[in-house]
mmCIF file of C-alpha atoms in Angstrom:
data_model
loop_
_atom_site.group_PDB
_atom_site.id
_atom_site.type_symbol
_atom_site.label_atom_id
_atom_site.label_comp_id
_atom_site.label_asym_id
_atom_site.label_seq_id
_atom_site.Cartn_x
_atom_site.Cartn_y
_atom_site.Cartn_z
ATOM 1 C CA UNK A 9 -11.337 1.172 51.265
ATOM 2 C CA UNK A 10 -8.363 -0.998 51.989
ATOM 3 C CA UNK A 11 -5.272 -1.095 49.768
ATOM 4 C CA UNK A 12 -6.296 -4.406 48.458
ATOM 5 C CA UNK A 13 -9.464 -3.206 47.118
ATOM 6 C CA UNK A 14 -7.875 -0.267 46.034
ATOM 7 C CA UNK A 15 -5.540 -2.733 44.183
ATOM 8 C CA UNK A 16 -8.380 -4.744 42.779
ATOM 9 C CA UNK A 17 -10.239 -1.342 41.441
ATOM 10 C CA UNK A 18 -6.859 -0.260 39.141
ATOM 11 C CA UNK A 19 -6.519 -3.625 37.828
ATOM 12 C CA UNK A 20 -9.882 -3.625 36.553
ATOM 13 C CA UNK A 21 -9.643 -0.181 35.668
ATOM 14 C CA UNK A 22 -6.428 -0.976 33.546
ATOM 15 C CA UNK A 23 -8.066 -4.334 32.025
ATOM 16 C CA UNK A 24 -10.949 -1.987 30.763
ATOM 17 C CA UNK A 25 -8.647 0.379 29.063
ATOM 18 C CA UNK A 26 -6.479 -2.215 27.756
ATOM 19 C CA UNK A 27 -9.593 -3.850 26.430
ATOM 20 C CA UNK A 28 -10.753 -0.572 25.089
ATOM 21 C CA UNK A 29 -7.887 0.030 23.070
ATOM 22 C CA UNK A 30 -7.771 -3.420 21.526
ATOM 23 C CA UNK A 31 -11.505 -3.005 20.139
ATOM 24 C CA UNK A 32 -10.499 0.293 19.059
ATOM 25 C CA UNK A 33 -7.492 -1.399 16.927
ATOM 26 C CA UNK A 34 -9.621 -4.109 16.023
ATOM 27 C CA UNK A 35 -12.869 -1.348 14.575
ATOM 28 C CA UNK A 36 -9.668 0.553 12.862
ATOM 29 C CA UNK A 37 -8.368 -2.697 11.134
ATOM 30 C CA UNK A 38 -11.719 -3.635 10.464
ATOM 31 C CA UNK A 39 -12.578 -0.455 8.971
ATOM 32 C CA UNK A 40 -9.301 -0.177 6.668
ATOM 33 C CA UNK A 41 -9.954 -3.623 5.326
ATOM 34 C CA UNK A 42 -13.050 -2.622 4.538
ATOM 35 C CA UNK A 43 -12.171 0.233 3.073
ATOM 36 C CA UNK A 44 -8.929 -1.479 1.004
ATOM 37 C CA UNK A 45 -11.797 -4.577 -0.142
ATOM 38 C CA UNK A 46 -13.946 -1.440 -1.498
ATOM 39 C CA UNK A 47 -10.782 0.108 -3.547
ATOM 40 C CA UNK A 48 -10.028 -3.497 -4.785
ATOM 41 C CA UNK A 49 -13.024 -4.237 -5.717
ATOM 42 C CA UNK A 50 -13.319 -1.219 -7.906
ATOM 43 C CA UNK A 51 -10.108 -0.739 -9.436
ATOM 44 C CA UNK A 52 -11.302 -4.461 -10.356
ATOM 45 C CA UNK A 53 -14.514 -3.104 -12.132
ATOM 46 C CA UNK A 54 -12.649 -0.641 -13.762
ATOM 47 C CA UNK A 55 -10.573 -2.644 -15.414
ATOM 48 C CA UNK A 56 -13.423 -4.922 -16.389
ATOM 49 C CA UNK A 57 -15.165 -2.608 -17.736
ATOM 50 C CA UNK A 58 -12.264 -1.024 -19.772
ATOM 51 C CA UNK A 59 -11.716 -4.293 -20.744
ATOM 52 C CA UNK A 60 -15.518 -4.874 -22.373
ATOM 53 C CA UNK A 61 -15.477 -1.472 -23.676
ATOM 54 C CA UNK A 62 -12.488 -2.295 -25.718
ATOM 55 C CA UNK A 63 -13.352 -5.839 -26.764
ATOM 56 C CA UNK A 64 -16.946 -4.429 -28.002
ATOM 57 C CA UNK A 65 -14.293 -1.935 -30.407
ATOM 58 C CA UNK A 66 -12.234 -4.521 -31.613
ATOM 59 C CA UNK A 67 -15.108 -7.478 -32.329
ATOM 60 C CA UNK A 68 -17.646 -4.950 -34.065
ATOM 61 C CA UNK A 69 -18.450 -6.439 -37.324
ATOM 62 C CA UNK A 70 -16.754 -4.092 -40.218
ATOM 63 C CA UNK A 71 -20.666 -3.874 -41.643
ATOM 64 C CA UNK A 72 -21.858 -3.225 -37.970
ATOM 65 C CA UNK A 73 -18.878 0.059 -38.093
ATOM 66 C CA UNK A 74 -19.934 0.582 -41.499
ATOM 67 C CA UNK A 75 -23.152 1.204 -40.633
ATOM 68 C CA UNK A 76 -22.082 3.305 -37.487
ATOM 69 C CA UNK A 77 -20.023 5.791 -39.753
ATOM 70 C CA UNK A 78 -23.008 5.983 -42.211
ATOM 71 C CA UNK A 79 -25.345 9.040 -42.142
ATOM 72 C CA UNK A 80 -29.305 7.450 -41.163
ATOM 73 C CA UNK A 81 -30.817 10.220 -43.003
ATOM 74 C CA UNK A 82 -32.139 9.039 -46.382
ATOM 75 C CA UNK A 83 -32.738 11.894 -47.889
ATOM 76 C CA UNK A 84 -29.655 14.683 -48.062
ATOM 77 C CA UNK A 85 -30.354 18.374 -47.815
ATOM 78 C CA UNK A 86 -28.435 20.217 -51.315
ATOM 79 C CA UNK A 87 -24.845 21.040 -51.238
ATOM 80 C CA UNK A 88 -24.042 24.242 -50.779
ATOM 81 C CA UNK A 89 -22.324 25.780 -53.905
ATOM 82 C CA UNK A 90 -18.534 25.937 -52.994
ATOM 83 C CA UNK A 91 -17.150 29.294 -52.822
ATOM 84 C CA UNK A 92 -14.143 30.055 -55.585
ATOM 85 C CA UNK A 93 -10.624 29.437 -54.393
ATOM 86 C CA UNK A 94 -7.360 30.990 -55.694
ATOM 87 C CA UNK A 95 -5.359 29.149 -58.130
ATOM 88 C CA UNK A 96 -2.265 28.306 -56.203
ATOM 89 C CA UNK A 97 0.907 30.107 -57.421
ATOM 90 C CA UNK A 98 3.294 27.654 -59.781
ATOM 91 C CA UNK A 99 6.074 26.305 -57.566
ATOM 92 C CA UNK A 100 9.622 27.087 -58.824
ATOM 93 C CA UNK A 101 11.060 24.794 -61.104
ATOM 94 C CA UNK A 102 14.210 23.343 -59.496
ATOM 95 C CA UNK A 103 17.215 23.980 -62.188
ATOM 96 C CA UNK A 104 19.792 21.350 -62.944
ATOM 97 C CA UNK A 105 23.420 22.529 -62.909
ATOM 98 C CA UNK A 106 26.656 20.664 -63.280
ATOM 99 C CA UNK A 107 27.178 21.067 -59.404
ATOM 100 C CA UNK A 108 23.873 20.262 -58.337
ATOM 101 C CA UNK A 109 19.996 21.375 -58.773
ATOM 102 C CA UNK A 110 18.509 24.590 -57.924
ATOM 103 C CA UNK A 111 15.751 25.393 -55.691
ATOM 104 C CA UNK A 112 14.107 28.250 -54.489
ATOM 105 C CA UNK A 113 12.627 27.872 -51.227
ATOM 106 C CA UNK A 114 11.356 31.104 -49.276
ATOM 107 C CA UNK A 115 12.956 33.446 -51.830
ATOM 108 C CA UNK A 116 16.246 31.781 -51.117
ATOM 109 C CA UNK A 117 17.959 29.426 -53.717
ATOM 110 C CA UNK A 118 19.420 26.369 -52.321
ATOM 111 C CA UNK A 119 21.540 23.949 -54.392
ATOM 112 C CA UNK A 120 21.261 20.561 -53.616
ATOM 113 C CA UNK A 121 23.982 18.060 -54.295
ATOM 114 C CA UNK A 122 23.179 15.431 -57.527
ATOM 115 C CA UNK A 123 22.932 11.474 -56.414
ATOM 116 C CA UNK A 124 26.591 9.828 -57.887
ATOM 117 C CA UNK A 125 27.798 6.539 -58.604
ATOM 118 C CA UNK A 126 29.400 6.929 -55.142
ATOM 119 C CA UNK A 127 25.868 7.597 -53.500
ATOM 120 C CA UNK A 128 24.521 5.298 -50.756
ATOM 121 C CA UNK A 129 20.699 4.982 -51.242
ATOM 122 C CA UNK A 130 18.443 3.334 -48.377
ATOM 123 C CA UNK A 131 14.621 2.433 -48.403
ATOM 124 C CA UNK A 132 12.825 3.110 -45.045
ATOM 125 C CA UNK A 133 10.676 0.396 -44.988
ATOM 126 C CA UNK A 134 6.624 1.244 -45.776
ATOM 127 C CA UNK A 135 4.157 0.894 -43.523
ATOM 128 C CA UNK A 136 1.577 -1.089 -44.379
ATOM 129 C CA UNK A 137 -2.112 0.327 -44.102
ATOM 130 C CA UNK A 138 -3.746 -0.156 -40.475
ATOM 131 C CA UNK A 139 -6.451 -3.267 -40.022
ATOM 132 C CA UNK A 140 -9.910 -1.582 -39.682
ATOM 133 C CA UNK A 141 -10.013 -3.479 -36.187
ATOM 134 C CA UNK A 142 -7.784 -1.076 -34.442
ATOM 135 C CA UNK A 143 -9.068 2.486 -36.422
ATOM 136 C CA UNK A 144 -11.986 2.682 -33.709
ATOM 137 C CA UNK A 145 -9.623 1.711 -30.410
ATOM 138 C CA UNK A 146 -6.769 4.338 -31.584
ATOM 139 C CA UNK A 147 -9.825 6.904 -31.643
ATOM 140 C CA UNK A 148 -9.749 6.306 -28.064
ATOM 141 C CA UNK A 149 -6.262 5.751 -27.265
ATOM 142 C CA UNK A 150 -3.367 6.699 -29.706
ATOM 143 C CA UNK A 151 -0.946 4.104 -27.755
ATOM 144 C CA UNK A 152 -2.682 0.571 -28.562
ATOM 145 C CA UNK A 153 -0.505 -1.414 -30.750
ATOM 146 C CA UNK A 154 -1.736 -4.570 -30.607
ATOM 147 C CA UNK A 155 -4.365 -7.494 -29.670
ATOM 148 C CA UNK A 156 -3.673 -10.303 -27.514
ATOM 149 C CA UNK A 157 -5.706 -13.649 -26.799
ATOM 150 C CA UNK A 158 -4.829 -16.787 -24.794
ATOM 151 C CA UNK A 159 -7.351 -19.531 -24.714
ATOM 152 C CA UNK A 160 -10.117 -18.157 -22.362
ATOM 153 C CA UNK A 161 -7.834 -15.946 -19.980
ATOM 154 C CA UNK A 162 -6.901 -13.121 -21.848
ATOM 155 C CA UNK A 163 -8.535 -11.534 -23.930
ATOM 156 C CA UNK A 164 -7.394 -7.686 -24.183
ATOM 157 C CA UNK A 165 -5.779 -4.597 -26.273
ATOM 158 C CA UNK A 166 -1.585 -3.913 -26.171
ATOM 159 C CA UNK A 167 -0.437 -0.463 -25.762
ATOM 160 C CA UNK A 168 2.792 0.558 -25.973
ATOM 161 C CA UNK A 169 4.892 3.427 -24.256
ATOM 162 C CA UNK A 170 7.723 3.704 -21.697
ATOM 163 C CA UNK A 171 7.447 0.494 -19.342
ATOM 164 C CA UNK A 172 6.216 2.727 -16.507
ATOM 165 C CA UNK A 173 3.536 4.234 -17.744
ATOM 166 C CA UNK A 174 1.273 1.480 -18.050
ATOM 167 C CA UNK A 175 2.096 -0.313 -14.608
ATOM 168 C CA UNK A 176 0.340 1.933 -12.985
ATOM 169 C CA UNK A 177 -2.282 3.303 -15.439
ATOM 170 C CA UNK A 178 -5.615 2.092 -17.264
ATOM 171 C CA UNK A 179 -6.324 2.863 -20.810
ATOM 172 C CA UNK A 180 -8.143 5.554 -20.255
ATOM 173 C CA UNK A 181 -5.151 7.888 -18.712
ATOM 174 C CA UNK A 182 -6.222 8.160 -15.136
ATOM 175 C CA UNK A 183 -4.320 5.531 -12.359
ATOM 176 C CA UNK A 184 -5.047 2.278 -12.198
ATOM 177 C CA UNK A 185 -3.597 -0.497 -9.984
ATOM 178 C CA UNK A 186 -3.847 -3.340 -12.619
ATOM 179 C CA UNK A 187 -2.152 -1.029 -15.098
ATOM 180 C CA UNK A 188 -2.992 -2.509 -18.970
ATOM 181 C CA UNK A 189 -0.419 -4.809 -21.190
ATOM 182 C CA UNK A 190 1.734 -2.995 -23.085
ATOM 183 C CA UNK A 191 4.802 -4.128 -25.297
ATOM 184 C CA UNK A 192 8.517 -3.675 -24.336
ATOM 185 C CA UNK A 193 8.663 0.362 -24.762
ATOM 186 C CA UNK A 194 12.414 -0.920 -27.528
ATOM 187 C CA UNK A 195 10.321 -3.511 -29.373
ATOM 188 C CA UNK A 196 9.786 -2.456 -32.890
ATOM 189 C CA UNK A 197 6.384 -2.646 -34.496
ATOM 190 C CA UNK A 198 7.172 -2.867 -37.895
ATOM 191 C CA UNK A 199 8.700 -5.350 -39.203
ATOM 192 C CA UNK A 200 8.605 -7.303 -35.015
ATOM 193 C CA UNK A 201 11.365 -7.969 -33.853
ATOM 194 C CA UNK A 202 13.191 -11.655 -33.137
ATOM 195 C CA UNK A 203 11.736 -10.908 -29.532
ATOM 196 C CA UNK A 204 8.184 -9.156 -28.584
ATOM 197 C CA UNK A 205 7.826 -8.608 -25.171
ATOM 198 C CA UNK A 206 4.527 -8.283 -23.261
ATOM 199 C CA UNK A 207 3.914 -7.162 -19.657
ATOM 200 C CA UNK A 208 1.174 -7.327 -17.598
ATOM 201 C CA UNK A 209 0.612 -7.461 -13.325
ATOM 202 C CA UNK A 210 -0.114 -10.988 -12.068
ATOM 203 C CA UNK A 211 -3.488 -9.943 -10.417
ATOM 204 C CA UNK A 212 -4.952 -11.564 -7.449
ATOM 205 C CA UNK A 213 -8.532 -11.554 -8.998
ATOM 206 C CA UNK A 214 -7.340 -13.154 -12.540
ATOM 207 C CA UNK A 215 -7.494 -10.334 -14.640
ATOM 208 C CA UNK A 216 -4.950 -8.751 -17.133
ATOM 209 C CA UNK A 217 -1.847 -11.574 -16.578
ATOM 210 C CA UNK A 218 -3.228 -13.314 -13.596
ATOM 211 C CA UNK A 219 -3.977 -16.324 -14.808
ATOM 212 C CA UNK A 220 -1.170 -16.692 -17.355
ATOM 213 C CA UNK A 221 1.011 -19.278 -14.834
ATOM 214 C CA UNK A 222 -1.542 -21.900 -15.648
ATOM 215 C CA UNK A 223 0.464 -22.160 -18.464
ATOM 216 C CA UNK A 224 2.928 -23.643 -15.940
ATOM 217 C CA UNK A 225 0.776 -26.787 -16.064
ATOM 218 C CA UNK A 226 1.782 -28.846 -19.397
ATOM 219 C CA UNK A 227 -2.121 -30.357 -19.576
ATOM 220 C CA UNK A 228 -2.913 -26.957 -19.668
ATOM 221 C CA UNK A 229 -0.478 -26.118 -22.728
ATOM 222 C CA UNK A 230 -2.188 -29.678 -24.396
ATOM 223 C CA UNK A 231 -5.595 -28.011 -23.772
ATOM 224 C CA UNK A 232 -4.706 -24.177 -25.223
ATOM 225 C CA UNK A 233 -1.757 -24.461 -27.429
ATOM 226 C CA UNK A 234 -2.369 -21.407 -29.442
ATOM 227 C CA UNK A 235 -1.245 -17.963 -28.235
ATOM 228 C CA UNK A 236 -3.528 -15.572 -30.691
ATOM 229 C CA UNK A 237 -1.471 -11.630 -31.159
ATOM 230 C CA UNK A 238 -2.248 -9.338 -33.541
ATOM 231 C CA UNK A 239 -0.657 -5.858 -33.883
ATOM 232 C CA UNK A 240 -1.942 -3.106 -36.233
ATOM 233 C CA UNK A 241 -0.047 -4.379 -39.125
ATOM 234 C CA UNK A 242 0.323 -8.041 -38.819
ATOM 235 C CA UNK A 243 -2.052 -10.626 -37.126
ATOM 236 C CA UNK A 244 -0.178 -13.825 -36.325
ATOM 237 C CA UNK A 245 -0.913 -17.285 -34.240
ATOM 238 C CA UNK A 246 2.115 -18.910 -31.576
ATOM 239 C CA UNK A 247 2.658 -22.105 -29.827
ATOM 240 C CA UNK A 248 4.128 -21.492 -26.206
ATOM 241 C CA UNK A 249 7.466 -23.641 -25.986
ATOM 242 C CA UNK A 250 9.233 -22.480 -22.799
ATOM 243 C CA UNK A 251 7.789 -21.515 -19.179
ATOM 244 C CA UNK A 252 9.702 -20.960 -16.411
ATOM 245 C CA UNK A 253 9.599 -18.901 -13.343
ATOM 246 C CA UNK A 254 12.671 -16.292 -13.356
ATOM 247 C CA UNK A 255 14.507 -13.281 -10.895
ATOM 248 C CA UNK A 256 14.887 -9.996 -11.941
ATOM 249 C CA UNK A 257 18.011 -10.100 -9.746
ATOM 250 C CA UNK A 258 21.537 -10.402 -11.787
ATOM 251 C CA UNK A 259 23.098 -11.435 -8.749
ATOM 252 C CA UNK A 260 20.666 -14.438 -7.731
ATOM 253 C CA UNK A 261 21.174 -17.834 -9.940
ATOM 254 C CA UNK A 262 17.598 -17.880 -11.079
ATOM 255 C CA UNK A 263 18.469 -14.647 -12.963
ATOM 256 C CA UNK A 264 17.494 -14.783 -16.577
ATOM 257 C CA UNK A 265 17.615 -11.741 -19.016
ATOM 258 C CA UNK A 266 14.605 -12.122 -21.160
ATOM 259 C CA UNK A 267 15.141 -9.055 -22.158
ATOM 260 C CA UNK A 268 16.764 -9.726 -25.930
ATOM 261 C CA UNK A 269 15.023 -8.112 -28.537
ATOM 262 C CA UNK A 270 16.796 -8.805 -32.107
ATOM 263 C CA UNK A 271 19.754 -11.535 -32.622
ATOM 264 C CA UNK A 272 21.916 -10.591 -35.347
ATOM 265 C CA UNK A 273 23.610 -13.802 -35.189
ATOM 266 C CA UNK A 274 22.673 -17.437 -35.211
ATOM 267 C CA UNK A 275 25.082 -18.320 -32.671
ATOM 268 C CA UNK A 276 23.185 -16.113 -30.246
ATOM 269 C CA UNK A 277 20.027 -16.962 -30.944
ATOM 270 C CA UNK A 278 20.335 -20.864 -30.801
ATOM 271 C CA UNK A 279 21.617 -19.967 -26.953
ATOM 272 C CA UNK A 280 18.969 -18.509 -25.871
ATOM 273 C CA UNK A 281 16.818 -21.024 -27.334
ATOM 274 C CA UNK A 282 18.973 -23.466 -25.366
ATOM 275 C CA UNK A 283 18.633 -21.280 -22.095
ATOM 276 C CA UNK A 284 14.634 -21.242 -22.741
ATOM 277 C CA UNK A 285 14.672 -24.569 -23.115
ATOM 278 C CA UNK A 286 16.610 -25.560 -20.231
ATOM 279 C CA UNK A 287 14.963 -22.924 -17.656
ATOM 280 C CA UNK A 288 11.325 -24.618 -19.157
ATOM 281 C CA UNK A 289 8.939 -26.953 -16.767
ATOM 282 C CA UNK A 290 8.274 -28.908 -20.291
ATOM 283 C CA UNK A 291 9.757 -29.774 -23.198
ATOM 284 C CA UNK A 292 7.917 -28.953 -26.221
ATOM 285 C CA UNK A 293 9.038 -30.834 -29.368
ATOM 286 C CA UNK A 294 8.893 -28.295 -31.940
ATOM 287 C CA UNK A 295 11.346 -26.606 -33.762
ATOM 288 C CA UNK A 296 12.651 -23.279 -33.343
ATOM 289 C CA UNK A 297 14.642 -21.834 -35.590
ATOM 290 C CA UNK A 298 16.734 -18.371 -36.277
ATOM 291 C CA UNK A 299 14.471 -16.074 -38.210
ATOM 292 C CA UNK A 300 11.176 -16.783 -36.013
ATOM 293 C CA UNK A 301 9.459 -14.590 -34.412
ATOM 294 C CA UNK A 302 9.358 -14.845 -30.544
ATOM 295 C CA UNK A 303 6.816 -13.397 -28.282
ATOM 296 C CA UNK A 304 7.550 -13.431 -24.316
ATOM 297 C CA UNK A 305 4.543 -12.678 -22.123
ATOM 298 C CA UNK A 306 6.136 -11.315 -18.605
ATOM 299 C CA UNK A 307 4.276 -11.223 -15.375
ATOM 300 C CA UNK A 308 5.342 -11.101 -11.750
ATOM 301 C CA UNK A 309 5.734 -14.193 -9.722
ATOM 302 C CA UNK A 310 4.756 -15.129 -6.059
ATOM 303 C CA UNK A 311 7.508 -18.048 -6.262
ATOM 304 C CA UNK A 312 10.097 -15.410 -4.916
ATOM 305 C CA UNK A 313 11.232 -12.109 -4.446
ATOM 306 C CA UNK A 314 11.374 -9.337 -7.743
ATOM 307 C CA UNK A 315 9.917 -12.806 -9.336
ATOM 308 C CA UNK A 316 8.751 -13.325 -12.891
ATOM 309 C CA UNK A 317 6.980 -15.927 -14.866
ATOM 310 C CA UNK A 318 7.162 -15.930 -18.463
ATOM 311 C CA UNK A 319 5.622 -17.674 -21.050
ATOM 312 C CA UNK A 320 7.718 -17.974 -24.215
ATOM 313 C CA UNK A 321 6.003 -18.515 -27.721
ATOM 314 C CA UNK A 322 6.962 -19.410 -31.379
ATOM 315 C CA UNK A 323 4.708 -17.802 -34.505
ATOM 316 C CA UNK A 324 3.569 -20.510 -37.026
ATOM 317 C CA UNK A 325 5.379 -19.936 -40.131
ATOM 318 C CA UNK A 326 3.383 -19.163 -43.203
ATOM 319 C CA UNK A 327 3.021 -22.290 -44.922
ATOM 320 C CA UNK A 328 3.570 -24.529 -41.989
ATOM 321 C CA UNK A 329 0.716 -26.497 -40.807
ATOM 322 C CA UNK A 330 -1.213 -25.635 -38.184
ATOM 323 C CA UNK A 331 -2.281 -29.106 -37.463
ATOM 324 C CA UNK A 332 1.437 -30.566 -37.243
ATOM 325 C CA UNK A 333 2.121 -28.308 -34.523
ATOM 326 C CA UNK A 334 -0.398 -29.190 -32.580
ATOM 327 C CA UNK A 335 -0.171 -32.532 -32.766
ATOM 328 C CA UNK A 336 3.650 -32.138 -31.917
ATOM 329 C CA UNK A 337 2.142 -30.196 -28.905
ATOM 330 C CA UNK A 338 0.032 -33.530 -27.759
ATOM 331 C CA UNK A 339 3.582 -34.822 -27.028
ATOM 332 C CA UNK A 340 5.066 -32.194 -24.636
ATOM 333 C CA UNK A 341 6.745 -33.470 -21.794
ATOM 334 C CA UNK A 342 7.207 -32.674 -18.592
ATOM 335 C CA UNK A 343 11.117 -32.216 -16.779
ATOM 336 C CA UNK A 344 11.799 -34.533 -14.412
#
């Protein structure tokens, strides 16, 4: 065989393997997509199905849970005749002195200093009793704190715990790449603060917050002005004023801390208003004044880099009509 053919057979023979290995890296990419589309598409069901499971919780009619609870048997078998318990022993007596009152407590006697003129007395506030809605979801998870519904995009429970936690886990403990919504892990729940804050992940396939920027759109805003959130206390109805896209990076201009819970001054609360207002695609013409309650829904954005987009909404004030504000919503307009 001459060198030239010898040439000819080692090119070949190096085409083949190159050709090899670039079939092999294509089956391997093939095969990981494949493989990631399977894990998307069931971390996707997961969450849709958490999702239902929940929603059939919170929607049951109280008759249909009342009926749950109750026992189908219509006849009852006789109560057993309870067995005789021991009179509990008389607690001491606490005994007034001039320097204070007595108490006995474990065999030991305390005094306890007597309330003056000089005494500073605070309430706690009292909790007020939990709406039946949530009883059967905190059965299943002790962090839900509230109920959130925009228009026909979300439609989903709140939980609330450090603001890791839920990025990265489902409702039902175990991981999760769309996480669940949960409220800012400082926000109060009772009485809310001047500023709720709700998270959620800006998913590709629309669920929890991915389909929130369509708020970005003012004929959208027209179309679905209210912004429905209940918590387990308090069940309330807001009108979105403010959207804007955001960074989370102080150094970059487009940096805006939504993160301000409570204003204890006017002054500071009319700025941020301002800054909302300003940052906004749209102006909204309704009025916002100190003492409302806010409620910020925060999701990532694809606009840039550590990106958010966040939708900022004003409760209607008992009394106020609802009809006003919507009409005043008709007239949003858009920044030129």
């Amino acid at each position: 065989m001459s060198r030239k053919d010898e040439r000819k057979k080692k090119d070949a023979g190096k085409r083949q393997r190159i050709l090899t290995y670039v079939c092999a890296a294509l089956i391997a990419l093939v095969v990981l997509l494949s493989a990631y589309i399977a894990f998307s598409l069931r971390e996707s069901q997961r969450a849709q199905e958490q999702g239902e499971a929940y929603r059939e919780l919170y929607y049951a009619s109280p008759q249909a849970q009342t009926e749950t609870l109750a026992s189908p048997e219509t006849s009852a078998s006789p109560s057993p005749t309870p067995l005789p318990t021991a009179t509990p022993a008389p607690s001491p007596t606490p005994t007034e002195t001039p320097s204070g009152i007595m108490v006995e407590i474990d065999g030991r006697t305390i005094v306890l200093g007597t309330p003056d003129a000089g005494t500073i007395r605070v309430a706690l506030p009292t909790l007020p009793p939990v709406d039946a809605s949530f009883e059967p979801l905190l059965a299943e998870n002790a962090d839900i704190v509230g109920w959130l519904k925009v228009s026909d995009i979300i439609d989903l429970p709140v939980a609330q715990r450090d603001n890791e936690y839920y990025l990265s886990h489902g409702l039902d403990g175990e991981e999760l790449s769309s996480g669940a919504l949960f409220m800012d892990e400082a926000n109060k729940l009772f009485p809310l603060d001047g500023n709720t804050l709700v998270y959620g992940h800006n998913m590709h396939d629309g669920s929890m917050f991915g389909r929130l920027s369509r708020y970005a759109n003012a004929r959208y805003l027209r179309e679905n002005p209210i912004v429905e959130f209940a918590t387990l206390y308090e069940t309330g109805e807001y009108v979105p004023f403010a959207a804007f896209h955001a960074s989370m990076e102080a150094e970059d201009e487009e940096y805006f801390e939504i993160r301000q819970l409570a204003f204890a001054m006017e002054d500071s609360f009319d700025l941020f208003i301002e800054q909302l207002r300003a940052r906004s695609v749209y102006y909204v013409p309704i009025d916002v004044r100190y003492g409302d309650a806010l409620l910020s829904l925060v999701t990532c954005s694809y606009e840039q880099d550590n990106g958010r987009f966040i939708l900022v909404c004003r409760k209607i004030r008992e009394g106020e009509s609802r009809e006003d504000v919507l009409e005043r919503v008709k007239e949003t307009r858009i920044h030129r």
